[in-house]
Amino acid sequence: RQRIFSGMQPTSDSLHLGNYLGALVNWVALQEEYDAFYGVVDLHALTVQTEPAVLRERSRRTAAQYLAGGVDPARSTLMLQSMVPEHTELSWLLACHTAFGEANRMTQFKDKIAKGQSANVGLFTYPILMAADILLYDADLVPVGEDQRQHLELTRDLAERVNGRFPGTFVVPDAYIVKGSAKIMDLQDPTAKMSKSLSSDLGLIDLLDDPKRITKKIKSAVTDPEREIRYDVDAKPGVSNLLVIHSTLSATPIAELERAFEGKGYGDLKGEVAEVVVAALEPFQSRMAELMADPAELDRIITAGSDKAREVASVVLGRLHDALGLLPRV
Ligand code: TYM
């Protein structure tokens, strides 16, 4: 079976609707066919300083949300990045194959700096650690949202460069980015992506928001002065975003939604989108509550998955280790 790796940062108590529709929904679908590894990338989250107790809680909650969303630990490997030290080691080996200018071209880093995030070197080398996450599992496919595309390109470049020196070291992965849902937009500013760090409270739907808040946020979503409900990202970004959210969650093609809403108003669309989101998140939220009631079981799943991940990661790392001329243990 082909392999998958993907991950999310534990930077908040709740994932948001963009994480869900852009990534988690696809993770769950793909685990049927692929040998999937899904990581809580806690080392990446250290690029922003967080209270230790808060980080611990968020790592558990992020893992729990993978499970609540449908990741099945019997089928997929759920791992915690910091429990598999091979990630940091490979990150160094890859850093020594990364040109400074190449790392310096990463737009997400520049965006974060431009928005005032303080720049530690970890934030700068973050895409190299991400490449290590992926390459360590011989991943063929990486299901992510549109915002990760450039990081995936870097990962491929690094894999090809290392393979050029030492053929057969890495599998060169492909990004798996689903058109439409790969970029869920901020409800208040539908030309910007929904983002934990940049969206306003009203602009972002947390998966753990209660139904009233979800409804309020969707009803206040920014649209446009027209009346027509049709998908047109450039002319009607707000309405298009609502159609994408509806379509992805209700598994209804956008063209069919356009037909169903003919002659209806934005209020009707918002009301129905709110219903669809609330209905989809209800079972998610109740599963989340059950999972969080048993943190010991959660820790057990994370540890078992990380141990399993380490078995794969150590073999792949070993290939490069030897190729580079680092001495073997005897
Ligand atoms: P992170 O934690 O910011 O986001 C997790 C996933 O959610 C997707 N996403 C979105 N999709 C659609 N619309 C949005 N508005 C939206 N916002 C976020 C992201 O594309 C991502 O798939 N660097 C990564 C984490 C990472 C990783 C990896 C991912 C570390 N190592 C290895 C894949 C493979 C990140 O910060 O994602």
PDB file of C-alpha atoms in Angstrom, residues 8 29 32-33 42-43 50 68 92 121 143 152 160 163 170 173 181 183 190 203 210 213 217 237 280 319 323:
ATOM      1  CA  MET A   8      -1.212  19.762  12.167  1.00  0.00           C
ATOM      2  CA  ALA A  29     -11.204   9.358   3.457  1.00  0.00           C
ATOM      3  CA  GLU A  32      -9.194   3.507   3.713  1.00  0.00           C
ATOM      4  CA  GLU A  33      -6.773   3.066   0.840  1.00  0.00           C
ATOM      5  CA  ASP A  42       4.318  19.750  18.547  1.00  0.00           C
ATOM      6  CA  LEU A  43       7.914  20.733  17.736  1.00  0.00           C
ATOM      7  CA  THR A  50       3.471  28.707  24.833  1.00  0.00           C
ATOM      8  CA  ALA A  68     -13.169  12.608  16.759  1.00  0.00           C
ATOM      9  CA  TRP A  92      19.504  18.735  10.526  1.00  0.00           C
ATOM     10  CA  VAL A 121      15.594  30.573  13.701  1.00  0.00           C
ATOM     11  CA  PRO A 143      -2.914  15.712   2.004  1.00  0.00           C
ATOM     12  CA  LEU A 152       5.700  20.562  -0.377  1.00  0.00           C
ATOM     13  CA  GLU A 160      15.446  14.944  -5.355  1.00  0.00           C
ATOM     14  CA  ASN A 163      18.578  11.284  -4.296  1.00  0.00           C
ATOM     15  CA  PHE A 170      13.927   9.068  -0.415  1.00  0.00           C
ATOM     16  CA  PRO A 173       6.118  12.835  -2.371  1.00  0.00           C
ATOM     17  CA  SER A 181     -11.967  23.076  -0.106  1.00  0.00           C
ATOM     18  CA  LYS A 183      -8.612  27.149   0.927  1.00  0.00           C
ATOM     19  CA  PRO A 190     -13.283  36.240   2.260  1.00  0.00           C
ATOM     20  CA  GLY A 203     -14.129  35.248  10.832  1.00  0.00           C
ATOM     21  CA  ASP A 210     -21.353  25.705  20.181  1.00  0.00           C
ATOM     22  CA  ARG A 213     -21.899  30.734  17.977  1.00  0.00           C
ATOM     23  CA  LYS A 217     -20.745  33.646  12.762  1.00  0.00           C
ATOM     24  CA  PRO A 237     -15.672  35.481  -2.640  1.00  0.00           C
ATOM     25  CA  ALA A 280     -21.752  17.952  10.820  1.00  0.00           C
ATOM     26  CA  ARG A 319      19.563   5.008   4.898  1.00  0.00           C
ATOM     27  CA  ALA A 323      25.003   7.217   2.869  1.00  0.00           C
TER      28      ALA A 323
END
